[in-house]
Short mmCIF file of N, CA and C in Angstrom, two decimals:
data_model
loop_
_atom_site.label_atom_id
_atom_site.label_comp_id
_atom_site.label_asym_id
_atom_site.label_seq_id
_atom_site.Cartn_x
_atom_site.Cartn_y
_atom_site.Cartn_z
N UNK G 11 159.32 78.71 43.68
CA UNK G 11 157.96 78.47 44.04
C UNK G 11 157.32 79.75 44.52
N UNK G 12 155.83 79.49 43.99
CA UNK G 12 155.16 80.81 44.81
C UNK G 12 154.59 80.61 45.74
N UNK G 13 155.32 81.55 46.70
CA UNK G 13 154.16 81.44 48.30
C UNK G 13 153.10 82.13 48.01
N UNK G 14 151.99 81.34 48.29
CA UNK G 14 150.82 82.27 48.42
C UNK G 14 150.39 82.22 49.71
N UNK G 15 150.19 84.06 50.17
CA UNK G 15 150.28 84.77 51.53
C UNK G 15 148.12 84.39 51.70
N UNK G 16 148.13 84.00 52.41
CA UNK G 16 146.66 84.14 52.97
C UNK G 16 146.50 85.17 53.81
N UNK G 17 145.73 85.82 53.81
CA UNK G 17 145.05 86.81 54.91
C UNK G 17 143.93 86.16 55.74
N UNK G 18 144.50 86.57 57.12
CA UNK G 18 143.67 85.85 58.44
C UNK G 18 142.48 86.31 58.00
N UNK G 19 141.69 86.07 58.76
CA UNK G 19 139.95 86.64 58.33
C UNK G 19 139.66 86.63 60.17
N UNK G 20 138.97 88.12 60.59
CA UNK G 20 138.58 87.82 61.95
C UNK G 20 138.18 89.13 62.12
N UNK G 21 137.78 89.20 63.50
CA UNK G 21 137.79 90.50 63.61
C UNK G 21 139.11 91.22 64.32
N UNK G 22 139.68 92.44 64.21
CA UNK G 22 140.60 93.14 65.39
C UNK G 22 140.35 93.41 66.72
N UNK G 23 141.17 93.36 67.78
CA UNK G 23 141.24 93.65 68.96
C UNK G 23 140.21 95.07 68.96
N UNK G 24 140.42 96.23 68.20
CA UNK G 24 140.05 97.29 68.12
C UNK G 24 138.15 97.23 68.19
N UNK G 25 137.96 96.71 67.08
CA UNK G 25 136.76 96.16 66.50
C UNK G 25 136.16 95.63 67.54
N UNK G 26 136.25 94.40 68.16
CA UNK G 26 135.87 93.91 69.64
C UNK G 26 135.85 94.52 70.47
N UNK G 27 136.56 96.07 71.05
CA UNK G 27 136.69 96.82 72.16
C UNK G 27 135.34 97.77 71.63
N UNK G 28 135.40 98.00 70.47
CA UNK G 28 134.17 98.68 69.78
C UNK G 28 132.72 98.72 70.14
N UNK G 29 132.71 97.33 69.80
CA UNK G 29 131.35 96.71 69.89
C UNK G 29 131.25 96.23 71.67
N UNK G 30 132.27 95.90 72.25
CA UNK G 30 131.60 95.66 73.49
C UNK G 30 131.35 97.17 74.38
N UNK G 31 132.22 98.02 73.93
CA UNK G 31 131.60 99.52 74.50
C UNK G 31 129.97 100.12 74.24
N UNK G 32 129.90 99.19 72.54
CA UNK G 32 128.39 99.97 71.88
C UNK G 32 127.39 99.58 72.93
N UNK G 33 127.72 97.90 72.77
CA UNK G 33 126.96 97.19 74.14
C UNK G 33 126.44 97.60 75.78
N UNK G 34 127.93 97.93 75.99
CA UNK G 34 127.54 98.36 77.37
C UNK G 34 126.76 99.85 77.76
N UNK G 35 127.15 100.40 76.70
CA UNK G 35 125.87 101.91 76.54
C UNK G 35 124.98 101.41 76.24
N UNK G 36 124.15 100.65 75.70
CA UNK G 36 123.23 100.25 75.63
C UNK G 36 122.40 99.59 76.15
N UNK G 37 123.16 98.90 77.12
CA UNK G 37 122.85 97.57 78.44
C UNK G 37 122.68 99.11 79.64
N UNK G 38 123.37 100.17 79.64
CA UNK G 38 123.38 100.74 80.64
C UNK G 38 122.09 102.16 80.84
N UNK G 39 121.64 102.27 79.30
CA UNK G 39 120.64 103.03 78.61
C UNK G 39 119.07 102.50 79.12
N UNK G 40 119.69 100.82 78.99
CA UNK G 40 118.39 99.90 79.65
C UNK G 40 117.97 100.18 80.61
N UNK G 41 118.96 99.78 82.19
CA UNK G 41 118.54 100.10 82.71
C UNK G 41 118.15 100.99 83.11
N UNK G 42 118.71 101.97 83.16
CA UNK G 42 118.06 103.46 83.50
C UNK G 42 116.87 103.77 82.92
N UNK G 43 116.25 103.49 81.99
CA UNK G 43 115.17 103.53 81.53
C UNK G 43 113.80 102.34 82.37
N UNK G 44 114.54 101.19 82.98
CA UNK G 44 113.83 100.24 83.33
C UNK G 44 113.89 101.02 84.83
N UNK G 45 114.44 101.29 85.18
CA UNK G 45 114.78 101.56 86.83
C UNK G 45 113.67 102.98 86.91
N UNK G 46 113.24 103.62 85.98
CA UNK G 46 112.62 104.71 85.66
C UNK G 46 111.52 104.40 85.79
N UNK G 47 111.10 103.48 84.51
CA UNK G 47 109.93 103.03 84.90
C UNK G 47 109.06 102.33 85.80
N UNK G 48 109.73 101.93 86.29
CA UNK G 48 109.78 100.65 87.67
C UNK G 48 109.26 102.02 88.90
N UNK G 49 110.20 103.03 88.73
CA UNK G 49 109.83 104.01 89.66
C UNK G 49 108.36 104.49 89.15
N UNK G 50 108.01 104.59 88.17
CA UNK G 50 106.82 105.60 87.62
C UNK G 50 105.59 104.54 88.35
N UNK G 51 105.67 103.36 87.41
CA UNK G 51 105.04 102.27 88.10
C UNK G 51 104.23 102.22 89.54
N UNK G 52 105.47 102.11 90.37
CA UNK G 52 105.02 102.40 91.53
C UNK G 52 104.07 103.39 92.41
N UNK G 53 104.38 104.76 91.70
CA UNK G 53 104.20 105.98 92.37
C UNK G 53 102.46 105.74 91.39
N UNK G 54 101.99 105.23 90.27
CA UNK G 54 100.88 105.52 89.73
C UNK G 54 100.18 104.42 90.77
N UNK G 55 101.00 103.04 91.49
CA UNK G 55 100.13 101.94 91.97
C UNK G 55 99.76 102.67 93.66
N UNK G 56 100.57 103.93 93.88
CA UNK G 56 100.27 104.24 95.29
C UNK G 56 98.93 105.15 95.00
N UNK G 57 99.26 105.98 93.91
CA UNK G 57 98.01 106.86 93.73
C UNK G 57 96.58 106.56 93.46
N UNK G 58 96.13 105.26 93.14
CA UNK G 58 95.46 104.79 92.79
C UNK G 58 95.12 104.02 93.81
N UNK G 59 95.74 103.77 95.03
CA UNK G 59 95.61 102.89 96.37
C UNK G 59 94.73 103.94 96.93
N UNK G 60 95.79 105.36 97.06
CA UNK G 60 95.39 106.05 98.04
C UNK G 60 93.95 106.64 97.32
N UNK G 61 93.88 107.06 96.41
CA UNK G 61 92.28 107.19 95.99
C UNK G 61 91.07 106.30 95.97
N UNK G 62 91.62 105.21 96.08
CA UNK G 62 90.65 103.88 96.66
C UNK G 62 90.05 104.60 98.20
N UNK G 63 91.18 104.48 98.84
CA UNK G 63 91.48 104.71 100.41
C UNK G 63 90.44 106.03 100.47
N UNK G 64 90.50 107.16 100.11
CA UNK G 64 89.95 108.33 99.68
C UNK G 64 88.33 107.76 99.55
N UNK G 65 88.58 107.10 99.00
CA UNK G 65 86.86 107.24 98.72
C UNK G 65 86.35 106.46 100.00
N UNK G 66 86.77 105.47 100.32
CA UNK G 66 86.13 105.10 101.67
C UNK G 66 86.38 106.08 102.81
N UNK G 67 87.33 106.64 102.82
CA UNK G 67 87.32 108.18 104.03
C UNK G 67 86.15 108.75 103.88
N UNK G 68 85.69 109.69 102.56
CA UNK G 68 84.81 110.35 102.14
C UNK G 68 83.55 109.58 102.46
N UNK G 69 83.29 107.93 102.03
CA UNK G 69 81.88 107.52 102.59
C UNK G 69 81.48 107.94 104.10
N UNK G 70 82.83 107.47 104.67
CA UNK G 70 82.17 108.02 106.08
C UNK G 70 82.05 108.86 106.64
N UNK G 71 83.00 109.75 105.96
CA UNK G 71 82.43 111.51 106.46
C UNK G 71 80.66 111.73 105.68
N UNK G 72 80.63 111.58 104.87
CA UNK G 72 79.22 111.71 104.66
C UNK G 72 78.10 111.00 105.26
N UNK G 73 78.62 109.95 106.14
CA UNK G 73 77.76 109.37 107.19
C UNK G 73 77.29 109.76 108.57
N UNK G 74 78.82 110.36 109.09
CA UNK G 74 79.19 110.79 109.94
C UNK G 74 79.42 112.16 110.02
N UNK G 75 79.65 113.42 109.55
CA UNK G 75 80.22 114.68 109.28
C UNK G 75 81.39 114.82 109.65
N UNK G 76 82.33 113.54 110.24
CA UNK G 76 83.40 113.94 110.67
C UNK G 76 84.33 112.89 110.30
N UNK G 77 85.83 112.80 110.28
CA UNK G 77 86.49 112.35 109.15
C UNK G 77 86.81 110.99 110.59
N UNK G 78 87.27 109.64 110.52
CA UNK G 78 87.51 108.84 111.14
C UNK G 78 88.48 108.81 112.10
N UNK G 79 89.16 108.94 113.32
CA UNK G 79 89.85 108.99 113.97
C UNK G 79 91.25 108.22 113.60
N UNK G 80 91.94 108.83 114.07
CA UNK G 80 93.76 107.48 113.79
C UNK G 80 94.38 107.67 114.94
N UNK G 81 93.50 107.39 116.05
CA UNK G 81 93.90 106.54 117.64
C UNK G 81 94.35 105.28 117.58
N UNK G 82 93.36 104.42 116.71
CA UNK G 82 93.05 103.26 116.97
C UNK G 82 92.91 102.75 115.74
N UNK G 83 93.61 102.20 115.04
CA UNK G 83 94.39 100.92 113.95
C UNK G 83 92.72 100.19 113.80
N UNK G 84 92.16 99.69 114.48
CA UNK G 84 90.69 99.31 114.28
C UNK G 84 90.14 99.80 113.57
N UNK G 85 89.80 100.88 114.23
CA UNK G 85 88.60 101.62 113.10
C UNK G 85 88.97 101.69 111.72
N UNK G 86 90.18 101.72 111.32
CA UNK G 86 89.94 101.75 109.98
C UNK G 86 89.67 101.01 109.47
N UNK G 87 89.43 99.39 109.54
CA UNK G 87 89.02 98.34 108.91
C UNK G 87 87.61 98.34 109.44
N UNK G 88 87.19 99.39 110.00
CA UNK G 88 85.41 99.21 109.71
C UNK G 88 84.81 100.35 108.64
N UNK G 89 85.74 101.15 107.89
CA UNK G 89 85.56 101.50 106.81
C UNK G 89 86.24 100.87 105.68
N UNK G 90 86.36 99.88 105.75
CA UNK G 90 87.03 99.15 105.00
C UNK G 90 88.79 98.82 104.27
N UNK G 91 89.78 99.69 105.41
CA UNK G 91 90.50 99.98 105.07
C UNK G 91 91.63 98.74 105.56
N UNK G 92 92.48 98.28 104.85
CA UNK G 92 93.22 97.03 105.22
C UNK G 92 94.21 97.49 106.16
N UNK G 93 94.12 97.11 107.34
CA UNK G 93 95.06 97.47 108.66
C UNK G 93 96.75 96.81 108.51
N UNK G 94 96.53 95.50 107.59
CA UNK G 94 97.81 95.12 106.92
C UNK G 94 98.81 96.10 106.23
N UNK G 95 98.03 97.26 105.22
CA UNK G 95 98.97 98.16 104.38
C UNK G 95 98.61 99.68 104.82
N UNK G 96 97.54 100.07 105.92
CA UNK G 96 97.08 100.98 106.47
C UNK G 96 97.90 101.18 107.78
N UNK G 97 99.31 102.11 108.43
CA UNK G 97 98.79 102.35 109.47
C UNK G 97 98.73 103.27 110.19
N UNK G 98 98.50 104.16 111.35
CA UNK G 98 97.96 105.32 112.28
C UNK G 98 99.40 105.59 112.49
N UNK G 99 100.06 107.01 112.60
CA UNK G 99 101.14 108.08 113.10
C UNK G 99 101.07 108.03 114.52
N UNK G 100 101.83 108.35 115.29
CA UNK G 100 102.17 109.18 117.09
C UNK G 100 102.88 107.59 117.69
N UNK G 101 102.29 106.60 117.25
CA UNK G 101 102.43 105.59 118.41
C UNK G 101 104.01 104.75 117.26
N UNK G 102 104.69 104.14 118.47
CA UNK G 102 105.92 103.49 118.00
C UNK G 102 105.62 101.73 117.38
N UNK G 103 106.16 101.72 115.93
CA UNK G 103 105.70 100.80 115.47
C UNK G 103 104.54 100.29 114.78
N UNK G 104 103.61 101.87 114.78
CA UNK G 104 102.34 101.73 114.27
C UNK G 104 102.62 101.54 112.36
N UNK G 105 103.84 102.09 112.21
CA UNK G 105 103.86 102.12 110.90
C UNK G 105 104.81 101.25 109.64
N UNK G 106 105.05 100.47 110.81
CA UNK G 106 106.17 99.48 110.18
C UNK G 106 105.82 97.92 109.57
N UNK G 107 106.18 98.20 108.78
CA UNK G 107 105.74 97.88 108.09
C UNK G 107 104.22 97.25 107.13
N UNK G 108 104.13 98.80 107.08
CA UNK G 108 102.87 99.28 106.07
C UNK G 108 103.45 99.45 105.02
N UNK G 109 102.13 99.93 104.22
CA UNK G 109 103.00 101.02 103.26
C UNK G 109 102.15 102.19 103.09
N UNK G 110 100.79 102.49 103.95
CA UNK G 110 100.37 104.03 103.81
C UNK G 110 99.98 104.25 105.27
N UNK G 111 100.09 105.80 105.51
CA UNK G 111 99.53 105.99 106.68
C UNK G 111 98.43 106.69 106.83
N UNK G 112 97.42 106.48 107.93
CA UNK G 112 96.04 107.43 107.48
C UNK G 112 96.43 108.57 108.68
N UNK G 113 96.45 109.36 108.63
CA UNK G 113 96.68 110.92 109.34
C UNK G 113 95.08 111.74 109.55
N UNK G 114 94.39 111.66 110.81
CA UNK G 114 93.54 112.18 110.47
C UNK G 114 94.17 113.77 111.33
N UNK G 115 94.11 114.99 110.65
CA UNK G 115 94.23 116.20 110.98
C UNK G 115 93.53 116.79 111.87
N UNK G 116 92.17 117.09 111.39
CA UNK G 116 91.43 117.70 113.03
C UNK G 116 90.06 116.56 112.66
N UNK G 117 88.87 116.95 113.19
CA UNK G 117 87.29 116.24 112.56
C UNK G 117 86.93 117.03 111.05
N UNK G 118 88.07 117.62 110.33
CA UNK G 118 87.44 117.69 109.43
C UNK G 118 88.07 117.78 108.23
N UNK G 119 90.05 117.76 108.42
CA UNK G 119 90.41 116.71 107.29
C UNK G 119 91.57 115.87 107.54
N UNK G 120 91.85 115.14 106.79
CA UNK G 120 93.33 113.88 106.88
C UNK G 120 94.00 113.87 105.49
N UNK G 121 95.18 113.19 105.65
CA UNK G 121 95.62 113.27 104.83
C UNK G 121 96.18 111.60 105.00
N UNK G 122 96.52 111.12 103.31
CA UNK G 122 96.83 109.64 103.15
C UNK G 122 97.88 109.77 102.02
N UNK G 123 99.06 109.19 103.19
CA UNK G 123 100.28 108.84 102.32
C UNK G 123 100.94 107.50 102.69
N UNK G 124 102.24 107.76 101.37
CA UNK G 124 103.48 106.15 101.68
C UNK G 124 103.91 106.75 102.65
N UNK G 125 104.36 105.32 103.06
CA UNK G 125 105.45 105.58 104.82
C UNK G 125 106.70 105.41 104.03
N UNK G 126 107.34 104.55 102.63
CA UNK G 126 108.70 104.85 101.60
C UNK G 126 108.40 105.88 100.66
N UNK G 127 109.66 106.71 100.07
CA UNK G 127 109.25 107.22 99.59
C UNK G 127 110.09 106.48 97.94
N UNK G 128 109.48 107.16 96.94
CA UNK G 128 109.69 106.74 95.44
C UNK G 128 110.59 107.60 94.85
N UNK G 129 112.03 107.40 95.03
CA UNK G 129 113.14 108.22 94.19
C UNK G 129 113.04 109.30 94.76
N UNK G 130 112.79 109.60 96.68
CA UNK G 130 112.62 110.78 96.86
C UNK G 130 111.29 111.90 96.88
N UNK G 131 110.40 110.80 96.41
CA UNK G 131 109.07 111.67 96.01
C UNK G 131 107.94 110.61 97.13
N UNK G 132 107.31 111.26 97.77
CA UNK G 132 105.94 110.37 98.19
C UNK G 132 104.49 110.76 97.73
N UNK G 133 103.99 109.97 98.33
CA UNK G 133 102.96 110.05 97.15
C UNK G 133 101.85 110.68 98.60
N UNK G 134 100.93 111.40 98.12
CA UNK G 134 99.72 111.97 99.37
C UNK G 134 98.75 112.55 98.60
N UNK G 135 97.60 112.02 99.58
CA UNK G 135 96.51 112.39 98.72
C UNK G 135 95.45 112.84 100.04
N UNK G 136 95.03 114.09 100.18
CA UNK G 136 93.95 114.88 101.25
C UNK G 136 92.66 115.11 100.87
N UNK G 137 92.08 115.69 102.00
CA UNK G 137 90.85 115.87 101.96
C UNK G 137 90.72 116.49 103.19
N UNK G 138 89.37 117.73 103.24
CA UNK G 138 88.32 118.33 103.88
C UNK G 138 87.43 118.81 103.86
N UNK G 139 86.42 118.35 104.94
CA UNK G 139 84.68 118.84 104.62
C UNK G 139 84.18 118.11 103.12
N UNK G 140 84.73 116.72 103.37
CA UNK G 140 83.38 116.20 103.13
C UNK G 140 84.18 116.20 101.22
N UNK G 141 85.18 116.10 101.01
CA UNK G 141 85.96 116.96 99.16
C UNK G 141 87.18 116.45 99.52
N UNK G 142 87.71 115.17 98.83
CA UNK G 142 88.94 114.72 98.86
C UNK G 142 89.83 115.03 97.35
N UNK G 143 90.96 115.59 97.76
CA UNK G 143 91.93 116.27 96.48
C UNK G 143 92.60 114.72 95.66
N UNK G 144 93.00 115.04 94.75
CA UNK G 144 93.52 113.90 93.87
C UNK G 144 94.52 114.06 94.23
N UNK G 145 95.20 112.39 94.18
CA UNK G 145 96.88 111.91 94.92
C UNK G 145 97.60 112.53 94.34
N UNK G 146 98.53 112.81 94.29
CA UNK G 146 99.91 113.75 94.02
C UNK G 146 101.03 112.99 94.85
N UNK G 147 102.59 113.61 94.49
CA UNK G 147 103.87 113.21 94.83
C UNK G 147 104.18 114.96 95.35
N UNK G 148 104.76 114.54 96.71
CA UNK G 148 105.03 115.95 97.50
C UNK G 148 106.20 114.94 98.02
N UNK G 149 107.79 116.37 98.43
CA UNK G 149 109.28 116.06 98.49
C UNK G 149 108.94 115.32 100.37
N UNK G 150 107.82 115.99 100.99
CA UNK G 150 107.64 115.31 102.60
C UNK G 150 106.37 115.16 102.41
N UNK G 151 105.80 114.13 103.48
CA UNK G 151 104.52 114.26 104.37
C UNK G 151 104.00 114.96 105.13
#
């Protein structure tokens, strides 16, 4: 009689170690690319806060000639600034949980940054006399 030999049909151990390696470079390509963007994300949603923020500084120096004080957590919500994600430097706890701080420098400029920073980078955006600079990412505050 003739045996007839069948051949298994499947894939190899080899073949499977293959493809789940292709996978995991690729799953791991993801994220780093997502974790990237997620960072970029962020740092464009602070810059765009703090130039909001910027322009109401600037209204009231042109009201006033002099840039708003950061004694007092108040005043900034009478230029319209949300005391919830806004808050004032020197005093303990003024800044916890925010997420920008308003710094005013002397009466004639401040500067507005994150209190976290983004992969190492924060985001700040200044002004003086009355001419606020576009937000940027600087390594400190």
């Amino acid at each position: 009689m003739l045996k007839i030999l069948r051949k298994e049909k499947g894939f190899t151990m080899i073949e499977m170690m293959v493809v789940l390696v292709i996978i995991a470079v690729l799953v791991g390509a993801g994220i780093k690319f997502y974790t990237g963007y997620i960072g970029k994300s962020r740092i464009d949603k602070a810059k765009a806060d703090i130039s909001t923020m910027q322009a109401a500084v600037e209204s009231y120096y042109a009201e006033n000639g002099q840039y708003i004080g950061d004694t007092n957590g108040g005043d900034l919500a009478t230029i319209g600034l949300s005391t919830d994600m806004v808050g004032i430097p020197g005093t303990t706890g003024a800044t916890a949980g925010k997420t920008y701080v308003y710094d005013q420098v002397d009466t004639s400029s401040y500067k507005i940054y994150t209190v976290a920073s983004y992969g190492g980078l924060y985001v700040e955006g200044t002004g003086a006399n009355g001419t606020s600079e576009k937000a940027g990412t600087v390594t400190s505050p």
